[in-house]
Amino acid sequence: MKQTLLLLSLAFLSLSIAQSLNVNQCDLPNHGSTLQVFHANSPCSPLMPPKAMSWEDTVLQLQEKDQARLQFLSPSLVAKKSVVPIASGRQIIQSATYVVKVQIGTPAQSMLMAVDTSNDAAWVPCSGCAGCSSSVLFDSANSASFKSLDCQASQCKQVPNPTCGGYTCAFNMTYGGSTLLANLSQDTFTLATDPIPGYTFGCIQATTGTSLPPQGLLGLSRGPLSLLSQSQSLYQSTFSYCLPNFRSAAFSGSLRLGPVGQPKNIKYTPLLKNPRRSSLYYVNLMGIRVGSKIVDIPPSALAFNPTNGAGTIFDSGTVFTRLVEPAYVAVRDAFRKRVGGNATVTSLGGFDTCYTVPIVAPTMTFMFDG
């Protein structure tokens, strides 16, 4: 039970102080068990756009890309009706949102890998990869600790679509609008100052599409090949993060791994298990308050149901907090009422409650079990 509570409580804390960045700070070493987290638009990120976009264009781009993430998550969720965004974030399934520096191999090779709380396995582009967009590739031939896993390895049963045409276990999967083919491998992953020998990951041999994070992905979900599962003895399935938002690209956040050095004043909510998507972090959202008033939302709109996959999840890769339509309409109407009828409501893309004049926005509070 302790593990279940810690994972959630730490996953949505944002207590660390973000650090201002310049290009010279991109290569600063990580300390202890804490990694710097860079936003995709950071000068330290390989995903930094070639030219700056306006705030409006950025929001519209994020909204457009977010739909693919929703489709990835929604087959086991109840959100088959239209859903509407109400808060900010960013998706990772089409374009990475947050990256961390990981050292792989012996001697170590640096990779800026995307982090994703709804994916299990790690994978990186390897030398000779066909279709990989990054000029930074992991050279397995230059790592003394690298090894390929054969088809009899237990991990070969834990990856999607395994194939065994030869000695090495290979797998293929889709990610956003892309596909990848990777050989199942092991090597030492060093996170901050912590080496994790024999870390299982996919060494990408070929890709199609443009959706893959260029230097790879590090899965932080609850699955058997995720970072938390493979480092259980070291980090005790405990982590927290502070994420810089898309309007603060010049700042870094932090990913703290393990129970040591975590925030002391923590509020807890239980993590729920949904057999339809066992890797996801489900929580029990009890209600939403706008200002001082609890919004009248049909209980069925927020209910957790492991039978049909309905419920609320935390996901590091989704741009916008989304609600099923009955919940969204109730929250939106309560928000508009608190702002007042004199302010003209406009729209921006899929956002239906925008204002072109200054308003006093009411506080919105999400209430969780516990």
Coordinates of C-alpha atoms in Angstrom, one line a residue:
M1 CA 0.0 0.0 0.0
K2 CA 2.9 2.3 0.7
Q3 CA 4.2 1.9 -2.8
T4 CA 0.8 2.7 -4.3
L5 CA 0.4 5.9 -2.3
L6 CA 3.9 7.2 -2.9
L7 CA 3.7 6.9 -6.6
L8 CA 0.7 9.1 -7.0
S9 CA 1.4 11.6 -4.3
L10 CA 4.8 12.3 -5.7
A11 CA 3.8 12.1 -9.3
F12 CA 1.7 15.3 -9.3
L13 CA 3.7 17.4 -6.9
S14 CA 5.3 20.6 -8.3
L15 CA 7.3 21.8 -5.3
S16 CA 10.8 22.0 -6.8
I17 CA 12.0 25.5 -7.8
A18 CA 12.6 25.6 -11.6
Q19 CA 16.1 26.8 -12.7
S20 CA 16.7 29.5 -15.3
L21 CA 18.7 28.1 -18.3
N22 CA 21.2 29.3 -20.8
V23 CA 22.9 27.1 -23.3
N24 CA 26.0 26.7 -21.2
Q25 CA 23.9 25.1 -18.4
C26 CA 22.6 22.4 -20.7
D27 CA 25.7 20.2 -19.9
L28 CA 25.7 20.7 -16.1
P29 CA 25.9 17.4 -14.3
N30 CA 23.0 16.0 -12.5
H31 CA 23.4 15.3 -8.7
G32 CA 22.4 12.5 -6.4
S33 CA 19.2 10.9 -7.8
T34 CA 17.8 14.0 -9.3
L35 CA 17.6 14.7 -13.1
Q36 CA 17.1 18.0 -14.8
V37 CA 13.9 18.0 -16.8
F38 CA 13.9 20.1 -20.0
H39 CA 10.8 21.3 -21.9
A40 CA 10.7 20.4 -25.6
N41 CA 11.1 24.1 -26.4
S42 CA 14.1 24.5 -24.1
P43 CA 17.5 25.6 -25.7
C44 CA 18.8 22.3 -24.1
S45 CA 16.3 20.1 -26.0
P46 CA 16.8 18.5 -29.4
L47 CA 13.2 19.3 -30.1
M48 CA 13.5 23.0 -29.9
P49 CA 11.6 24.6 -32.8
P50 CA 13.7 26.4 -35.4
K51 CA 11.8 29.6 -34.9
A52 CA 9.7 31.1 -32.1
M53 CA 5.9 30.9 -32.3
S54 CA 3.3 33.2 -30.9
W55 CA 1.4 32.2 -27.8
E56 CA -1.8 31.6 -29.8
D57 CA 0.0 29.5 -32.5
T58 CA 1.7 27.5 -29.8
V59 CA -1.7 26.7 -28.0
L60 CA -3.3 25.7 -31.3
Q61 CA -0.4 23.5 -32.2
L62 CA -0.5 21.8 -28.9
Q63 CA -4.3 21.3 -29.1
E64 CA -3.9 19.7 -32.6
K65 CA -1.2 17.3 -31.5
D66 CA -3.0 16.4 -28.3
Q67 CA -5.8 14.6 -30.1
A68 CA -3.4 11.7 -31.0
R69 CA -2.5 11.2 -27.4
L70 CA -6.2 11.1 -26.4
Q71 CA -6.8 8.4 -29.1
F72 CA -3.9 6.4 -27.7
L73 CA -5.3 6.5 -24.2
S74 CA -9.1 6.4 -24.8
P75 CA -9.7 2.8 -26.1
S76 CA -9.8 1.6 -22.5
L77 CA -11.3 4.8 -21.1
V78 CA -14.9 5.8 -21.2
A79 CA -14.3 9.0 -23.2
K80 CA -16.0 7.8 -26.4
K81 CA -18.1 11.0 -26.6
S82 CA -16.5 14.3 -27.5
V83 CA -14.2 15.7 -24.9
V84 CA -13.1 19.3 -24.4
P85 CA -9.8 20.7 -23.0
I86 CA -10.0 22.9 -19.9
A87 CA -6.4 23.3 -18.8
S88 CA -2.8 23.3 -20.1
G89 CA 0.0 20.7 -20.6
R90 CA 1.4 19.0 -23.6
Q91 CA 1.4 15.6 -25.3
I92 CA 4.2 13.3 -25.9
I93 CA 2.9 10.7 -28.3
Q94 CA 3.4 12.9 -31.4
S95 CA 6.0 15.2 -30.1
A96 CA 7.9 14.9 -26.9
T97 CA 7.1 17.3 -24.1
Y98 CA 9.8 16.7 -21.5
V99 CA 13.3 15.3 -21.8
V100 CA 16.0 14.1 -19.4
K101 CA 19.6 13.3 -19.9
V102 CA 20.4 9.6 -19.6
Q103 CA 23.9 8.0 -19.9
I104 CA 23.9 4.6 -21.6
G105 CA 26.6 2.1 -21.9
T106 CA 30.3 1.7 -20.9
P107 CA 31.8 4.2 -21.5
A108 CA 28.7 6.3 -21.2
Q109 CA 26.9 7.9 -24.2
S110 CA 24.5 10.8 -23.5
M111 CA 21.0 10.7 -24.8
L112 CA 18.2 13.2 -24.2
M113 CA 15.2 10.9 -23.8
A114 CA 11.6 11.8 -23.5
V115 CA 9.8 10.8 -20.3
D116 CA 6.3 9.3 -20.4
T117 CA 4.3 8.1 -17.5
S118 CA 1.9 6.1 -19.7
N119 CA 4.5 4.0 -21.5
D120 CA 6.5 1.0 -20.3
A121 CA 9.6 0.2 -22.2
A122 CA 12.6 2.4 -23.0
W123 CA 13.9 2.7 -26.5
V124 CA 16.7 4.6 -28.2
P125 CA 17.8 5.0 -31.9
C126 CA 20.9 2.9 -32.5
S127 CA 23.7 3.1 -35.1
G128 CA 22.6 2.0 -38.5
C129 CA 18.9 2.8 -37.8
A130 CA 16.9 3.2 -41.0
G131 CA 14.6 6.3 -40.9
C132 CA 15.8 7.7 -37.5
S133 CA 15.8 11.5 -37.6
S134 CA 18.4 12.1 -35.0
S135 CA 22.1 12.6 -35.6
V136 CA 22.7 11.4 -32.1
L137 CA 22.6 7.6 -32.1
F138 CA 23.6 5.0 -29.5
D139 CA 26.5 3.0 -30.7
S140 CA 26.1 -0.4 -29.1
A141 CA 29.4 -1.6 -30.6
N142 CA 31.3 0.9 -28.5
S143 CA 29.7 -0.2 -25.2
A144 CA 31.5 -3.0 -23.3
S145 CA 28.3 -3.6 -21.2
F146 CA 25.8 -4.0 -24.1
K147 CA 24.2 -7.3 -24.9
S148 CA 21.3 -8.4 -27.0
L149 CA 18.5 -10.6 -25.5
D150 CA 17.5 -13.8 -27.2
C151 CA 14.1 -15.2 -27.8
Q152 CA 14.1 -17.3 -24.6
A153 CA 14.6 -14.2 -22.4
S154 CA 11.6 -13.6 -20.1
Q155 CA 11.5 -9.9 -21.2
C156 CA 10.8 -11.1 -24.8
K157 CA 7.2 -11.9 -23.6
Q158 CA 6.7 -8.5 -22.1
V159 CA 7.2 -6.4 -25.3
P160 CA 4.6 -5.7 -27.9
N161 CA 4.6 -7.9 -31.1
P162 CA 7.8 -9.9 -30.4
T163 CA 9.4 -11.6 -33.3
C164 CA 12.2 -14.2 -33.3
G165 CA 13.5 -14.5 -36.8
G166 CA 17.1 -15.0 -35.6
Y167 CA 18.9 -15.2 -32.2
T168 CA 17.8 -11.7 -31.0
C169 CA 14.3 -10.9 -29.8
A170 CA 12.9 -8.1 -31.8
F171 CA 9.6 -6.2 -31.4
N172 CA 7.6 -3.6 -33.3
M173 CA 5.1 -1.0 -32.1
T174 CA 3.4 2.2 -33.0
Y175 CA 3.8 5.5 -31.3
G176 CA 1.7 8.3 -32.5
G177 CA 1.9 8.3 -36.3
S178 CA 5.1 6.4 -36.3
T179 CA 6.2 2.8 -36.1
L180 CA 9.5 1.4 -34.8
L181 CA 11.4 -1.9 -35.1
A182 CA 13.8 -2.6 -32.2
N183 CA 16.1 -5.3 -30.9
L184 CA 15.5 -6.1 -27.3
S185 CA 18.8 -5.3 -25.5
Q186 CA 20.4 -4.6 -22.1
D187 CA 23.0 -2.1 -21.0
T188 CA 23.8 0.1 -18.1
F189 CA 21.6 3.2 -17.7
T190 CA 23.0 5.9 -15.5
L191 CA 20.4 8.4 -14.2
A192 CA 22.0 11.3 -12.5
T193 CA 24.8 9.5 -10.5
D194 CA 22.9 6.2 -10.2
P195 CA 24.0 3.3 -12.5
I196 CA 21.4 0.7 -13.3
P197 CA 23.2 -2.3 -14.8
G198 CA 21.4 -4.6 -17.2
Y199 CA 18.6 -2.2 -18.0
T200 CA 16.3 -3.7 -20.7
F201 CA 15.4 -1.5 -23.6
G202 CA 14.8 -1.5 -27.3
C203 CA 17.7 -0.7 -29.7
I204 CA 15.8 0.8 -32.6
Q205 CA 16.8 -0.5 -36.0
A206 CA 14.2 1.1 -38.3
T207 CA 11.4 3.7 -38.0
T208 CA 8.7 5.3 -40.2
G209 CA 6.9 8.6 -39.6
T210 CA 8.0 11.6 -37.6
S211 CA 6.3 11.1 -34.3
L212 CA 9.1 9.5 -32.3
P213 CA 11.2 11.5 -29.8
P214 CA 14.4 11.7 -31.8
Q215 CA 16.8 10.5 -29.0
G216 CA 14.5 7.9 -27.5
L217 CA 11.9 7.4 -24.7
L218 CA 12.1 6.5 -21.0
G219 CA 8.9 4.8 -19.8
L220 CA 7.7 5.7 -16.3
S221 CA 4.5 3.7 -16.2
R222 CA 3.6 0.8 -13.9
G223 CA 4.4 -1.9 -16.5
P224 CA 7.1 -4.6 -16.0
L225 CA 9.7 -2.9 -18.3
S226 CA 9.2 0.6 -16.9
L227 CA 11.9 2.5 -15.0
L228 CA 10.0 2.0 -11.7
S229 CA 9.9 -1.8 -12.2
Q230 CA 13.5 -2.2 -13.3
S231 CA 14.8 0.0 -10.5
Q232 CA 12.5 -1.3 -7.7
S233 CA 15.4 -2.2 -5.4
L234 CA 17.1 1.2 -5.9
Y235 CA 14.2 3.7 -6.0
Q236 CA 11.4 1.7 -4.3
S237 CA 8.9 2.8 -7.0
T238 CA 9.1 6.4 -5.8
F239 CA 9.5 9.5 -7.9
S240 CA 8.4 13.1 -8.1
Y241 CA 8.7 15.8 -10.7
C242 CA 8.4 19.5 -11.2
L243 CA 7.6 20.3 -14.8
P244 CA 8.3 23.6 -16.6
N245 CA 5.3 24.6 -18.8
F246 CA 5.4 25.6 -22.4
R247 CA 5.5 29.3 -21.5
S248 CA 8.7 28.7 -19.5
A249 CA 11.0 27.1 -22.0
A250 CA 14.0 28.9 -20.5
F251 CA 13.6 27.0 -17.2
S252 CA 14.3 23.4 -16.2
G253 CA 12.4 21.3 -13.8
S254 CA 13.4 18.2 -11.9
L255 CA 12.8 14.5 -11.7
R256 CA 13.6 13.1 -8.2
L257 CA 14.0 9.3 -8.0
G258 CA 13.8 7.3 -4.8
P259 CA 12.5 8.1 -1.3
V260 CA 15.6 10.1 -0.3
G261 CA 15.2 13.8 -0.7
Q262 CA 11.5 13.9 -1.5
P263 CA 9.3 16.7 -0.2
K264 CA 8.3 16.3 3.4
N265 CA 4.8 17.8 3.4
I266 CA 2.8 15.6 1.1
K267 CA -0.9 15.0 0.5
Y268 CA -1.8 11.5 -0.6
T269 CA -4.5 9.9 -2.8
P270 CA -4.6 6.2 -3.5
L271 CA -3.6 4.8 -6.9
L272 CA -6.3 2.6 -8.4
K273 CA -5.7 -0.5 -10.6
N274 CA -7.5 -0.9 -13.8
P275 CA -7.0 -4.3 -15.4
R276 CA -7.9 -2.9 -18.8
R277 CA -4.8 -0.6 -18.7
S278 CA -2.7 -1.8 -15.8
S279 CA 0.2 0.5 -16.7
L280 CA -1.7 3.8 -16.2
Y281 CA -2.0 5.8 -13.0
Y282 CA -5.7 5.9 -12.1
V283 CA -7.0 8.0 -9.3
N284 CA -10.4 8.7 -7.8
L285 CA -11.5 12.3 -8.8
M286 CA -14.4 13.0 -6.4
G287 CA -15.4 16.5 -7.6
I288 CA -14.4 19.9 -9.0
R289 CA -14.8 23.2 -7.2
V290 CA -15.1 26.5 -9.1
G291 CA -14.4 29.3 -6.6
S292 CA -16.0 28.2 -3.3
K293 CA -18.8 26.1 -4.9
I294 CA -18.6 22.4 -5.8
V295 CA -19.9 22.0 -9.3
D296 CA -23.0 19.7 -9.8
I297 CA -21.5 17.0 -11.9
P298 CA -23.3 13.7 -12.6
P299 CA -21.5 11.0 -10.5
S300 CA -21.3 8.7 -13.5
A301 CA -19.1 11.3 -15.3
L302 CA -16.3 10.9 -12.8
A303 CA -16.8 7.3 -11.6
F304 CA -14.0 4.8 -11.7
N305 CA -15.1 1.6 -13.3
P306 CA -12.5 -1.2 -14.0
T307 CA -14.9 -3.1 -16.0
N308 CA -15.2 -0.7 -18.9
G309 CA -12.0 1.3 -18.3
A310 CA -13.7 4.6 -17.1
G311 CA -11.9 6.8 -14.7
T312 CA -9.3 9.6 -14.2
I313 CA -5.6 9.2 -15.0
F314 CA -2.5 11.2 -14.5
D315 CA -0.4 11.4 -17.7
S316 CA 2.8 13.4 -18.2
G317 CA 2.3 13.4 -21.9
T318 CA -1.2 14.9 -22.4
V319 CA -1.4 18.6 -23.2
F320 CA -4.8 19.4 -21.8
T321 CA -6.7 18.2 -18.9
R322 CA -9.9 16.8 -20.4
L323 CA -13.3 15.9 -19.1
V324 CA -16.1 13.9 -20.6
E325 CA -18.8 16.2 -21.9
P326 CA -21.3 16.2 -19.0
A327 CA -18.5 17.1 -16.6
Y328 CA -16.9 19.7 -18.9
V329 CA -20.2 21.5 -19.6
A330 CA -21.0 21.8 -15.9
V331 CA -17.5 23.1 -15.1
R332 CA -17.5 25.5 -18.0
D333 CA -20.9 27.0 -17.2
A334 CA -19.9 27.5 -13.5
F335 CA -16.7 29.2 -14.6
R336 CA -18.6 31.6 -17.0
K337 CA -21.1 32.4 -14.3
R338 CA -18.4 33.3 -11.8
V339 CA -16.6 35.5 -14.4
G340 CA -19.9 37.3 -15.0
G341 CA -22.1 37.9 -18.0
N342 CA -20.7 41.3 -19.0
A343 CA -17.5 39.8 -20.4
T344 CA -17.7 38.6 -24.0
V345 CA -16.9 34.9 -24.5
T346 CA -14.9 34.1 -27.6
S347 CA -13.3 30.9 -29.0
L348 CA -9.8 29.9 -30.1
G349 CA -9.6 26.7 -32.0
G350 CA -11.3 24.1 -29.9
F351 CA -11.4 26.3 -26.8
D352 CA -14.9 27.7 -26.3
T353 CA -14.4 29.9 -23.3
C354 CA -11.8 32.7 -24.1
Y355 CA -11.8 36.3 -23.2
T356 CA -10.2 39.2 -25.0
V357 CA -10.3 41.6 -22.0
P358 CA -8.9 41.1 -18.5
I359 CA -11.0 39.0 -16.2
V360 CA -10.8 37.9 -12.6
A361 CA -10.7 34.1 -13.1
P362 CA -12.1 32.0 -10.2
T363 CA -9.9 29.4 -8.6
M364 CA -10.6 25.8 -9.9
T365 CA -9.9 23.0 -7.5
F366 CA -9.9 19.3 -8.3
M367 CA -10.8 17.1 -5.3
F368 CA -9.4 13.6 -5.0
D369 CA -10.1 10.8 -2.6
G370 CA -8.1 11.0 0.6

